[in-house]
PDB file of C-alpha atoms in Angstrom:
ATOM      1  CA  MET A   1       0.022  -0.135  -0.552  1.00 46.00           C
ATOM      2  CA  ALA A   2       2.935   2.587   0.844  1.00 45.00           C
ATOM      3  CA  THR A   3       4.314   1.585  -2.126  1.00 47.00           C
ATOM      4  CA  THR A   4       1.138   2.063  -4.419  1.00 48.00           C
ATOM      5  CA  THR A   5       1.021   5.661  -2.666  1.00 47.00           C
ATOM      6  CA  ALA A   6       4.603   6.248  -3.058  1.00 47.00           C
ATOM      7  CA  ALA A   7       4.203   5.421  -6.484  1.00 47.00           C
ATOM      8  CA  VAL A   8       1.280   7.795  -6.886  1.00 44.00           C
ATOM      9  CA  LEU A   9       2.764  10.941  -5.331  1.00 44.00           C
ATOM     10  CA  ALA A  10       5.776  10.562  -7.925  1.00 47.00           C
ATOM     11  CA  GLY A  11       3.293  10.587 -11.012  1.00 52.00           C
ATOM     12  CA  ASP A  12       1.830  12.924  -9.598  1.00 51.00           C
ATOM     13  CA  THR A  13       4.967  15.105  -8.807  1.00 50.00           C
ATOM     14  CA  ALA A  14       6.478  14.510 -12.239  1.00 46.00           C
ATOM     15  CA  LYS A  15       3.190  15.589 -14.213  1.00 48.00           C
ATOM     16  CA  ARG A  16       3.311  19.289 -11.793  1.00 49.00           C
ATOM     17  CA  ARG A  17       6.952  19.249 -13.316  1.00 50.00           C
ATOM     18  CA  GLY A  18       6.415  18.627 -16.865  1.00 48.00           C
ATOM     19  CA  ARG A  19       3.408  20.976 -16.341  1.00 48.00           C
ATOM     20  CA  SER A  20       5.314  24.196 -15.084  1.00 46.00           C
ATOM     21  CA  THR A  21       8.425  23.520 -17.268  1.00 52.00           C
ATOM     22  CA  GLY A  22       6.230  23.460 -20.118  1.00 53.00           C
ATOM     23  CA  PRO A  23       5.517  27.184 -20.255  1.00 57.00           C
ATOM     24  CA  ARG A  24       9.323  28.042 -19.499  1.00 61.00           C
ATOM     25  CA  ARG A  25      10.377  26.155 -22.363  1.00 59.00           C
ATOM     26  CA  SER A  26       7.881  27.641 -24.789  1.00 72.00           C
ATOM     27  CA  ALA A  27       8.885  30.819 -23.224  1.00 66.00           C
ATOM     28  CA  ALA A  28      12.756  30.273 -23.742  1.00 66.00           C
ATOM     29  CA  THR A  29      12.017  28.599 -27.850  1.00 78.00           C
ATOM     30  CA  ARG A  30       9.780  31.966 -28.911  1.00 75.00           C
ATOM     31  CA  GLY A  31      12.896  34.291 -27.128  1.00 75.00           C
ATOM     32  CA  ASP A  32      15.814  31.787 -28.595  1.00 80.00           C
ATOM     33  CA  TRP A  33      13.425  33.254 -32.028  1.00 84.00           C
ATOM     34  CA  ILE A  34      12.823  36.799 -31.385  1.00 86.00           C
ATOM     35  CA  VAL A  35      16.510  36.854 -30.425  1.00 84.00           C
ATOM     36  CA  GLY A  36      17.872  34.926 -34.033  1.00 83.00           C
ATOM     37  CA  TYR A  37      15.349  36.966 -35.997  1.00 86.00           C
ATOM     38  CA  THR A  38      16.980  40.099 -34.502  1.00 88.00           C
ATOM     39  CA  MET A  39      19.946  39.588 -35.392  1.00 90.00           C
ATOM     40  CA  VAL A  40      19.411  38.612 -39.455  1.00 89.00           C
ATOM     41  CA  ALA A  41      16.870  41.752 -39.375  1.00 91.00           C
ATOM     42  CA  PRO A  42      19.594  44.022 -40.520  1.00 91.00           C
ATOM     43  CA  VAL A  43      20.903  42.503 -43.511  1.00 89.00           C
ATOM     44  CA  VAL A  44      17.602  41.362 -43.968  1.00 91.00           C
ATOM     45  CA  LEU A  45      16.234  44.597 -44.353  1.00 92.00           C
ATOM     46  CA  GLY A  46      19.539  45.824 -46.139  1.00 91.00           C
ATOM     47  CA  SER A  47      19.358  43.540 -48.741  1.00 90.00           C
ATOM     48  CA  LEU A  48      15.215  44.600 -49.429  1.00 91.00           C
ATOM     49  CA  ALA A  49      16.438  47.756 -49.423  1.00 91.00           C
ATOM     50  CA  PHE A  50      19.242  48.384 -51.533  1.00 90.00           C
ATOM     51  CA  VAL A  51      19.499  45.021 -53.221  1.00 87.00           C
ATOM     52  CA  ILE A  52      15.710  44.026 -54.115  1.00 91.00           C
ATOM     53  CA  VAL A  53      14.058  47.421 -53.744  1.00 93.00           C
ATOM     54  CA  PRO A  54      16.400  49.253 -56.327  1.00 91.00           C
ATOM     55  CA  LEU A  55      16.466  45.471 -58.719  1.00 90.00           C
ATOM     56  CA  VAL A  56      12.772  46.052 -59.742  1.00 93.00           C
ATOM     57  CA  THR A  57      12.642  49.584 -59.874  1.00 94.00           C
ATOM     58  CA  VAL A  58      15.821  49.814 -62.219  1.00 93.00           C
ATOM     59  CA  PHE A  59      13.797  46.629 -64.339  1.00 94.00           C
ATOM     60  CA  TRP A  60      10.360  49.241 -64.229  1.00 95.00           C
ATOM     61  CA  TYR A  61      12.569  52.509 -65.525  1.00 94.00           C
ATOM     62  CA  SER A  62      13.976  50.036 -67.739  1.00 94.00           C
ATOM     63  CA  LEU A  63      10.303  49.838 -69.853  1.00 95.00           C
ATOM     64  CA  HIS A  64       9.548  53.607 -69.606  1.00 93.00           C
ATOM     65  CA  ASP A  65      10.843  55.975 -71.835  1.00 92.00           C
ATOM     66  CA  TRP A  66      12.489  58.821 -68.826  1.00 89.00           C
ATOM     67  CA  ASN A  67      14.200  61.920 -69.668  1.00 81.00           C
ATOM     68  CA  VAL A  68      14.620  64.462 -67.031  1.00 79.00           C
ATOM     69  CA  LEU A  69      15.668  67.431 -68.499  1.00 79.00           C
ATOM     70  CA  ALA A  70      11.970  66.964 -70.675  1.00 80.00           C
ATOM     71  CA  ASN A  71      10.218  65.712 -67.640  1.00 83.00           C
ATOM     72  CA  THR A  72       8.579  63.617 -69.787  1.00 84.00           C
ATOM     73  CA  PHE A  73       7.972  59.292 -68.161  1.00 90.00           C
ATOM     74  CA  THR A  74       5.281  57.197 -70.007  1.00 92.00           C
ATOM     75  CA  PHE A  75       5.528  53.730 -70.870  1.00 94.00           C
ATOM     76  CA  ALA A  76       7.835  51.844 -74.068  1.00 92.00           C
ATOM     77  CA  GLY A  77       7.166  48.384 -73.406  1.00 90.00           C
ATOM     78  CA  GLY A  78      10.503  46.555 -74.493  1.00 92.00           C
ATOM     79  CA  GLU A  79      11.383  48.824 -76.867  1.00 94.00           C
ATOM     80  CA  ASN A  80      14.167  49.948 -74.588  1.00 94.00           C
ATOM     81  CA  TYR A  81      15.120  46.222 -74.914  1.00 95.00           C
ATOM     82  CA  GLU A  82      14.346  46.406 -78.856  1.00 94.00           C
ATOM     83  CA  ARG A  83      17.064  49.251 -79.032  1.00 94.00           C
ATOM     84  CA  MET A  84      19.743  46.817 -78.105  1.00 94.00           C
ATOM     85  CA  LEU A  85      19.707  44.955 -80.592  1.00 93.00           C
ATOM     86  CA  SER A  86      20.504  47.427 -83.162  1.00 93.00           C
ATOM     87  CA  ASP A  87      22.536  49.838 -81.219  1.00 94.00           C
ATOM     88  CA  GLU A  88      25.937  49.801 -82.286  1.00 94.00           C
ATOM     89  CA  GLY A  89      27.332  52.332 -79.770  1.00 94.00           C
ATOM     90  CA  LEU A  90      26.215  48.962 -77.364  1.00 95.00           C
ATOM     91  CA  HIS A  91      27.792  46.781 -79.698  1.00 95.00           C
ATOM     92  CA  ASP A  92      31.160  48.183 -79.551  1.00 95.00           C
ATOM     93  CA  SER A  93      30.612  48.180 -75.383  1.00 95.00           C
ATOM     94  CA  LEU A  94      30.303  45.333 -75.075  1.00 95.00           C
ATOM     95  CA  LEU A  95      33.638  44.459 -77.335  1.00 96.00           C
ATOM     96  CA  ALA A  96      35.433  46.748 -74.971  1.00 95.00           C
ATOM     97  CA  SER A  97      34.602  44.997 -71.746  1.00 95.00           C
ATOM     98  CA  LEU A  98      35.051  41.212 -73.628  1.00 95.00           C
ATOM     99  CA  TRP A  99      38.186  42.704 -74.172  1.00 95.00           C
ATOM    100  CA  PHE A 100      39.155  43.782 -70.750  1.00 96.00           C
ATOM    101  CA  SER A 101      38.042  41.334 -69.181  1.00 94.00           C
ATOM    102  CA  ILE A 102      40.084  39.248 -70.712  1.00 95.00           C
ATOM    103  CA  GLY A 103      43.193  41.046 -70.002  1.00 95.00           C
ATOM    104  CA  LEU A 104      42.486  42.114 -66.624  1.00 95.00           C
ATOM    105  CA  VAL A 105      41.661  38.453 -65.613  1.00 93.00           C
ATOM    106  CA  VAL A 106      44.979  37.032 -66.944  1.00 94.00           C
ATOM    107  CA  LEU A 107      47.235  39.791 -66.256  1.00 95.00           C
ATOM    108  CA  ASN A 108      45.952  40.395 -62.378  1.00 95.00           C
ATOM    109  CA  ILE A 109      45.763  36.156 -61.311  1.00 94.00           C
ATOM    110  CA  THR A 110      48.531  35.758 -63.124  1.00 94.00           C
ATOM    111  CA  LEU A 111      50.864  38.475 -61.527  1.00 94.00           C
ATOM    112  CA  ALA A 112      49.191  38.031 -58.093  1.00 94.00           C
ATOM    113  CA  LEU A 113      49.529  34.562 -58.192  1.00 94.00           C
ATOM    114  CA  PHE A 114      53.213  34.638 -59.668  1.00 93.00           C
ATOM    115  CA  LEU A 115      53.954  37.074 -56.619  1.00 92.00           C
ATOM    116  CA  ALA A 116      52.291  34.941 -53.854  1.00 92.00           C
ATOM    117  CA  VAL A 117      54.720  32.252 -55.471  1.00 91.00           C
ATOM    118  CA  MET A 118      57.366  34.704 -54.910  1.00 90.00           C
ATOM    119  CA  LEU A 119      56.474  35.650 -51.017  1.00 88.00           C
ATOM    120  CA  ASN A 120      56.235  31.943 -50.132  1.00 87.00           C
ATOM    121  CA  GLN A 121      59.658  30.979 -50.238  1.00 84.00           C
ATOM    122  CA  LYS A 122      60.534  33.952 -47.411  1.00 77.00           C
ATOM    123  CA  LEU A 123      63.100  34.968 -48.613  1.00 78.00           C
ATOM    124  CA  PRO A 124      64.709  38.425 -47.485  1.00 81.00           C
ATOM    125  CA  GLY A 125      63.004  41.581 -48.070  1.00 78.00           C
ATOM    126  CA  THR A 126      59.636  39.333 -48.318  1.00 79.00           C
ATOM    127  CA  THR A 127      58.014  42.463 -45.988  1.00 80.00           C
ATOM    128  CA  THR A 128      58.863  45.384 -47.762  1.00 83.00           C
ATOM    129  CA  PHE A 129      57.908  43.796 -51.088  1.00 81.00           C
ATOM    130  CA  ARG A 130      55.149  42.496 -50.150  1.00 81.00           C
ATOM    131  CA  THR A 131      53.633  46.156 -48.824  1.00 84.00           C
ATOM    132  CA  PHE A 132      55.161  47.501 -51.849  1.00 84.00           C
ATOM    133  CA  PHE A 133      52.154  45.856 -53.843  1.00 83.00           C
ATOM    134  CA  PHE A 134      50.016  46.009 -51.399  1.00 87.00           C
ATOM    135  CA  SER A 135      49.754  49.534 -50.276  1.00 89.00           C
ATOM    136  CA  PRO A 136      48.351  50.094 -54.313  1.00 90.00           C
ATOM    137  CA  VAL A 137      44.866  48.436 -52.938  1.00 89.00           C
ATOM    138  CA  VAL A 138      44.698  51.288 -49.901  1.00 89.00           C
ATOM    139  CA  VAL A 139      45.051  54.447 -52.178  1.00 90.00           C
ATOM    140  CA  SER A 140      42.088  56.351 -53.404  1.00 90.00           C
ATOM    141  CA  LEU A 141      41.058  55.360 -56.980  1.00 90.00           C
ATOM    142  CA  VAL A 142      40.851  58.811 -58.040  1.00 90.00           C
ATOM    143  CA  ALA A 143      43.957  59.177 -56.989  1.00 92.00           C
ATOM    144  CA  TRP A 144      45.793  56.868 -58.453  1.00 92.00           C
ATOM    145  CA  THR A 145      44.490  56.827 -61.501  1.00 93.00           C
ATOM    146  CA  ILE A 146      45.245  60.465 -62.129  1.00 93.00           C
ATOM    147  CA  VAL A 147      49.040  59.904 -61.280  1.00 92.00           C
ATOM    148  CA  TRP A 148      49.310  57.386 -63.977  1.00 93.00           C
ATOM    149  CA  SER A 149      47.160  59.731 -65.945  1.00 92.00           C
ATOM    150  CA  PHE A 150      50.875  62.365 -65.897  1.00 91.00           C
ATOM    151  CA  LEU A 151      52.988  59.194 -66.232  1.00 92.00           C
ATOM    152  CA  LEU A 152      50.932  57.634 -69.478  1.00 92.00           C
ATOM    153  CA  GLN A 153      51.447  61.179 -71.549  1.00 89.00           C
ATOM    154  CA  ALA A 154      52.780  61.120 -74.849  1.00 87.00           C
ATOM    155  CA  ASP A 155      55.797  63.427 -72.941  1.00 88.00           C
ATOM    156  CA  GLY A 156      55.350  61.499 -69.188  1.00 88.00           C
ATOM    157  CA  GLY A 157      57.920  59.451 -67.113  1.00 89.00           C
ATOM    158  CA  ILE A 158      57.197  56.109 -68.649  1.00 91.00           C
ATOM    159  CA  ASN A 159      57.682  57.410 -72.104  1.00 90.00           C
ATOM    160  CA  GLY A 160      60.929  59.806 -70.556  1.00 89.00           C
ATOM    161  CA  PHE A 161      62.597  56.174 -69.211  1.00 88.00           C
ATOM    162  CA  LEU A 162      61.615  54.548 -72.634  1.00 89.00           C
ATOM    163  CA  ASP A 163      63.953  57.650 -73.657  1.00 88.00           C
ATOM    164  CA  LEU A 164      66.577  56.691 -72.157  1.00 88.00           C
ATOM    165  CA  LEU A 165      66.514  53.478 -73.231  1.00 87.00           C
ATOM    166  CA  GLY A 166      66.176  54.395 -76.726  1.00 87.00           C
ATOM    167  CA  ILE A 167      63.031  53.486 -77.469  1.00 88.00           C
ATOM    168  CA  GLN A 168      60.225  55.972 -78.870  1.00 87.00           C
ATOM    169  CA  GLY A 169      57.150  55.183 -76.888  1.00 86.00           C
ATOM    170  CA  PRO A 170      53.684  56.574 -78.129  1.00 88.00           C
ATOM    171  CA  ASN A 171      50.668  58.237 -76.584  1.00 88.00           C
ATOM    172  CA  TRP A 172      49.650  55.448 -74.842  1.00 92.00           C
ATOM    173  CA  LEU A 173      46.084  57.052 -74.075  1.00 91.00           C
ATOM    174  CA  ARG A 174      45.386  58.079 -78.075  1.00 90.00           C
ATOM    175  CA  GLY A 175      45.923  54.921 -79.952  1.00 90.00           C
ATOM    176  CA  ASP A 176      42.914  52.239 -79.869  1.00 90.00           C
ATOM    177  CA  PHE A 177      45.139  49.240 -78.461  1.00 93.00           C
ATOM    178  CA  THR A 178      47.614  51.027 -76.510  1.00 93.00           C
ATOM    179  CA  ALA A 179      44.862  52.653 -74.316  1.00 94.00           C
ATOM    180  CA  MET A 180      43.046  49.931 -73.988  1.00 95.00           C
ATOM    181  CA  LEU A 181      46.351  48.089 -72.284  1.00 94.00           C
ATOM    182  CA  ALA A 182      46.730  51.204 -70.468  1.00 94.00           C
ATOM    183  CA  VAL A 183      43.832  51.077 -68.752  1.00 94.00           C
ATOM    184  CA  ILE A 184      44.057  47.193 -67.574  1.00 95.00           C
ATOM    185  CA  VAL A 185      47.580  47.738 -66.833  1.00 94.00           C
ATOM    186  CA  VAL A 186      46.651  50.616 -64.345  1.00 94.00           C
ATOM    187  CA  GLN A 187      43.879  48.272 -62.866  1.00 93.00           C
ATOM    188  CA  VAL A 188      45.658  45.434 -62.749  1.00 94.00           C
ATOM    189  CA  PHE A 189      48.553  46.961 -60.239  1.00 93.00           C
ATOM    190  CA  LYS A 190      45.749  48.567 -58.242  1.00 93.00           C
ATOM    191  CA  ASN A 191      44.268  45.639 -56.999  1.00 91.00           C
ATOM    192  CA  VAL A 192      47.121  42.248 -57.732  1.00 93.00           C
ATOM    193  CA  GLY A 193      48.157  43.457 -54.404  1.00 92.00           C
ATOM    194  CA  MET A 194      44.491  42.034 -52.639  1.00 92.00           C
ATOM    195  CA  ASN A 195      44.714  38.660 -55.027  1.00 94.00           C
ATOM    196  CA  MET A 196      48.813  38.151 -53.721  1.00 93.00           C
ATOM    197  CA  ILE A 197      47.704  38.128 -50.374  1.00 92.00           C
ATOM    198  CA  LEU A 198      45.020  35.697 -51.108  1.00 93.00           C
ATOM    199  CA  PHE A 199      46.770  33.481 -52.780  1.00 94.00           C
ATOM    200  CA  LEU A 200      49.613  33.901 -50.501  1.00 92.00           C
ATOM    201  CA  ALA A 201      47.378  32.737 -47.985  1.00 91.00           C
ATOM    202  CA  ALA A 202      45.753  29.660 -49.454  1.00 92.00           C
ATOM    203  CA  LEU A 203      49.541  28.726 -50.420  1.00 92.00           C
ATOM    204  CA  GLN A 204      50.540  28.546 -46.977  1.00 89.00           C
ATOM    205  CA  GLY A 205      48.087  26.078 -46.303  1.00 87.00           C
ATOM    206  CA  VAL A 206      49.219  23.485 -48.600  1.00 88.00           C
ATOM    207  CA  PRO A 207      50.487  20.284 -46.779  1.00 87.00           C
ATOM    208  CA  GLU A 208      54.519  20.289 -46.452  1.00 86.00           C
ATOM    209  CA  GLU A 209      53.989  16.781 -46.266  1.00 88.00           C
ATOM    210  CA  LEU A 210      52.863  16.532 -50.180  1.00 86.00           C
ATOM    211  CA  MET A 211      55.279  18.758 -51.270  1.00 87.00           C
ATOM    212  CA  GLU A 212      57.566  16.823 -49.308  1.00 88.00           C
ATOM    213  CA  ALA A 213      56.177  12.936 -50.599  1.00 90.00           C
ATOM    214  CA  ALA A 214      56.476  14.334 -53.986  1.00 88.00           C
ATOM    215  CA  ARG A 215      59.998  15.895 -54.105  1.00 89.00           C
ATOM    216  CA  ILE A 216      61.385  12.421 -52.570  1.00 89.00           C
ATOM    217  CA  ASP A 217      59.242  10.936 -56.154  1.00 86.00           C
ATOM    218  CA  GLY A 218      61.574  12.570 -58.120  1.00 87.00           C
ATOM    219  CA  ALA A 219      58.637  14.773 -59.045  1.00 87.00           C
ATOM    220  CA  ARG A 220      60.401  18.743 -60.460  1.00 89.00           C
ATOM    221  CA  ALA A 221      59.063  22.288 -59.471  1.00 86.00           C
ATOM    222  CA  TRP A 222      56.978  22.651 -62.665  1.00 88.00           C
ATOM    223  CA  ARG A 223      55.427  19.160 -62.056  1.00 89.00           C
ATOM    224  CA  ARG A 224      54.421  20.278 -58.206  1.00 89.00           C
ATOM    225  CA  PHE A 225      53.149  22.857 -58.449  1.00 89.00           C
ATOM    226  CA  TRP A 226      50.316  21.887 -61.537  1.00 89.00           C
ATOM    227  CA  SER A 227      49.932  18.563 -59.893  1.00 87.00           C
ATOM    228  CA  ILE A 228      49.583  20.133 -55.500  1.00 88.00           C
ATOM    229  CA  THR A 229      49.665  23.477 -55.842  1.00 90.00           C
ATOM    230  CA  VAL A 230      46.988  24.195 -58.253  1.00 89.00           C
ATOM    231  CA  PRO A 231      44.261  21.788 -56.996  1.00 87.00           C
ATOM    232  CA  MET A 232      45.167  22.721 -53.592  1.00 90.00           C
ATOM    233  CA  ILE A 233      44.851  26.218 -54.246  1.00 91.00           C
ATOM    234  CA  SER A 234      41.575  26.057 -56.360  1.00 88.00           C
ATOM    235  CA  PRO A 235      39.097  27.527 -54.157  1.00 88.00           C
ATOM    236  CA  THR A 236      40.521  30.742 -54.063  1.00 90.00           C
ATOM    237  CA  ILE A 237      41.604  30.440 -57.533  1.00 90.00           C
ATOM    238  CA  LEU A 238      37.664  30.230 -58.031  1.00 88.00           C
ATOM    239  CA  LEU A 239      36.916  33.189 -55.367  1.00 88.00           C
ATOM    240  CA  VAL A 240      39.701  35.077 -57.430  1.00 92.00           C
ATOM    241  CA  SER A 241      38.488  34.862 -60.705  1.00 90.00           C
ATOM    242  CA  ILE A 242      35.085  35.699 -59.846  1.00 88.00           C
ATOM    243  CA  LEU A 243      35.626  38.671 -58.033  1.00 89.00           C
ATOM    244  CA  THR A 244      38.297  39.623 -60.507  1.00 92.00           C
ATOM    245  CA  ILE A 245      36.037  39.235 -63.578  1.00 90.00           C
ATOM    246  CA  VAL A 246      33.000  41.061 -60.831  1.00 88.00           C
ATOM    247  CA  GLY A 247      35.127  44.039 -60.983  1.00 88.00           C
ATOM    248  CA  SER A 248      36.080  43.661 -64.191  1.00 90.00           C
ATOM    249  CA  LEU A 249      32.656  44.258 -65.479  1.00 89.00           C
ATOM    250  CA  GLU A 250      32.761  46.888 -62.907  1.00 87.00           C
ATOM    251  CA  VAL A 251      35.494  49.396 -64.080  1.00 91.00           C
ATOM    252  CA  PHE A 252      34.168  53.246 -64.451  1.00 92.00           C
ATOM    253  CA  ALA A 253      36.817  55.525 -62.571  1.00 90.00           C
ATOM    254  CA  GLN A 254      40.008  54.624 -64.854  1.00 90.00           C
ATOM    255  CA  ILE A 255      38.051  55.171 -67.860  1.00 94.00           C
ATOM    256  CA  ASP A 256      36.795  58.583 -66.864  1.00 93.00           C
ATOM    257  CA  VAL A 257      39.715  59.762 -65.461  1.00 92.00           C
ATOM    258  CA  LEU A 258      42.131  58.076 -68.359  1.00 93.00           C
ATOM    259  CA  THR A 259      40.436  58.478 -72.062  1.00 93.00           C
ATOM    260  CA  GLN A 260      36.955  59.054 -71.244  1.00 92.00           C
ATOM    261  CA  GLY A 261      36.306  56.276 -73.050  1.00 93.00           C
ATOM    262  CA  GLY A 262      38.173  56.906 -76.136  1.00 89.00           C
ATOM    263  CA  PRO A 263      40.006  57.156 -78.775  1.00 91.00           C
ATOM    264  CA  GLY A 264      36.381  56.817 -79.917  1.00 88.00           C
ATOM    265  CA  ASN A 265      35.117  54.041 -78.574  1.00 90.00           C
ATOM    266  CA  SER A 266      38.261  52.108 -77.885  1.00 92.00           C
ATOM    267  CA  THR A 267      38.320  51.650 -74.179  1.00 95.00           C
ATOM    268  CA  THR A 268      33.961  52.823 -73.821  1.00 95.00           C
ATOM    269  CA  VAL A 269      33.286  49.686 -71.439  1.00 95.00           C
ATOM    270  CA  LEU A 270      29.353  49.277 -70.756  1.00 95.00           C
ATOM    271  CA  VAL A 271      29.831  50.278 -67.600  1.00 95.00           C
ATOM    272  CA  TYR A 272      30.835  53.739 -68.976  1.00 96.00           C
ATOM    273  CA  TYR A 273      28.312  53.787 -72.368  1.00 96.00           C
ATOM    274  CA  LEU A 274      25.665  53.034 -69.350  1.00 94.00           C
ATOM    275  CA  TYR A 275      26.749  57.028 -67.711  1.00 94.00           C
ATOM    276  CA  GLN A 276      26.771  58.007 -70.758  1.00 94.00           C
ATOM    277  CA  GLN A 277      23.478  57.259 -71.563  1.00 93.00           C
ATOM    278  CA  ALA A 278      21.721  58.246 -67.779  1.00 92.00           C
ATOM    279  CA  PHE A 279      23.706  61.057 -67.339  1.00 91.00           C
ATOM    280  CA  GLN A 280      25.174  62.526 -70.488  1.00 90.00           C
ATOM    281  CA  PHE A 281      22.068  61.916 -72.816  1.00 90.00           C
ATOM    282  CA  ASN A 282      19.334  62.157 -69.525  1.00 89.00           C
ATOM    283  CA  ASP A 283      17.747  58.709 -71.589  1.00 91.00           C
ATOM    284  CA  PHE A 284      17.168  56.630 -67.784  1.00 93.00           C
ATOM    285  CA  GLY A 285      15.120  54.348 -69.030  1.00 93.00           C
ATOM    286  CA  TYR A 286      17.402  53.153 -71.830  1.00 95.00           C
ATOM    287  CA  ALA A 287      19.823  53.457 -69.397  1.00 94.00           C
ATOM    288  CA  SER A 288      18.018  51.173 -67.331  1.00 94.00           C
ATOM    289  CA  ALA A 289      17.509  48.887 -69.462  1.00 95.00           C
ATOM    290  CA  VAL A 290      21.300  48.879 -69.999  1.00 95.00           C
ATOM    291  CA  SER A 291      21.619  48.867 -66.154  1.00 94.00           C
ATOM    292  CA  VAL A 292      19.372  45.491 -66.170  1.00 95.00           C
ATOM    293  CA  LEU A 293      21.239  44.094 -69.337  1.00 95.00           C
ATOM    294  CA  LEU A 294      24.695  44.083 -66.688  1.00 94.00           C
ATOM    295  CA  PHE A 295      23.148  42.416 -63.789  1.00 93.00           C
ATOM    296  CA  ILE A 296      22.098  39.626 -66.145  1.00 94.00           C
ATOM    297  CA  ILE A 297      25.645  38.977 -67.284  1.00 94.00           C
ATOM    298  CA  VAL A 298      27.222  39.248 -64.295  1.00 91.00           C
ATOM    299  CA  LEU A 299      25.006  36.988 -63.098  1.00 91.00           C
ATOM    300  CA  ILE A 300      25.538  34.544 -65.608  1.00 93.00           C
ATOM    301  CA  LEU A 301      29.186  34.405 -65.310  1.00 90.00           C
ATOM    302  CA  THR A 302      28.888  33.963 -61.810  1.00 86.00           C
ATOM    303  CA  LEU A 303      26.135  31.128 -62.358  1.00 89.00           C
ATOM    304  CA  LEU A 304      28.262  29.114 -65.218  1.00 88.00           C
ATOM    305  CA  GLN A 305      31.698  29.866 -62.918  1.00 84.00           C
ATOM    306  CA  TRP A 306      30.314  28.308 -59.269  1.00 82.00           C
ATOM    307  CA  GLN A 307      28.468  25.850 -61.540  1.00 84.00           C
ATOM    308  CA  THR A 308      31.787  24.662 -63.260  1.00 81.00           C
ATOM    309  CA  ARG A 309      33.894  24.544 -60.341  1.00 77.00           C
ATOM    310  CA  LYS A 310      33.417  21.090 -59.268  1.00 75.00           C
ATOM    311  CA  ARG A 311      35.317  20.203 -62.699  1.00 75.00           C
ATOM    312  CA  TRP A 312      38.208  22.377 -61.489  1.00 72.00           C
ATOM    313  CA  VAL A 313      38.038  22.644 -57.648  1.00 74.00           C
ATOM    314  CA  PHE A 314      39.565  19.893 -56.197  1.00 68.00           C
ATOM    315  CA  ASN A 315      39.904  20.868 -52.446  1.00 59.00           C
ATOM    316  CA  GLU A 316      36.331  22.392 -52.165  1.00 59.00           C
ATOM    317  CA  ASN A 317      35.023  21.742 -48.672  1.00 53.00           C
TER     318      ASN A 317
END
């Protein structure tokens, strides 16, 4: 009898405890949800205010004929997009953007990887060497470009140095090919330091045991680089490639300061052409359509790189 009574009392106590802890658990759960939503709210609201809403607004503007000076805003449907099909200036800007992107990606990534490999050798003076190439990253973009504009003049510092070597330098900013080359080089030296640091961090994560095993097996330095180093740092190569390609499609200040899109349309990249349509010709509707095109191009390139990563990214977690 005593045993039965104790069991009943124990059961009643357990039920009371269950009823008492239930609301506490619910309150704790609600508190966790509130804290979680509070933490993510700034990011969500920021994305809505500065990404989603502007994208929708730009697409809406692209469906209109909007001239600020004439104070007209009329619905045009797909006329702006049809206009892009026959716009020679847009076609030239796409071609200029293509050449600029190819030159920037090849030179920037190649030079950054080479510099990182050299720094990873831990040779004397590496700190000074690293500072020299990274310092342009923190320099004002406009100030950096203005200095280069003086160096690239017909009587500038670069041609002055070439004269000492007995070489007649061109007017770098007045030829179609040399102007594009000059803009690419200026951009490469501005940002190569950041990619160099990213590659250096990746190289320092390559296991020394693998390299030592390859040396014992007789693999030469070039074979070790292609068969071990490159696969091990392939995630960083993917990251740098995406950042460099997206950055190449958003270049503006260098073009505006150095060439203003010239000579002709040889350096009028897509972003600068968009600027011309909006702020020089006051055709904001067509400029919005061009910006939608730019967004689609960046999105497609990013998705392609991300989807093809499985074929050449070997160390992805």
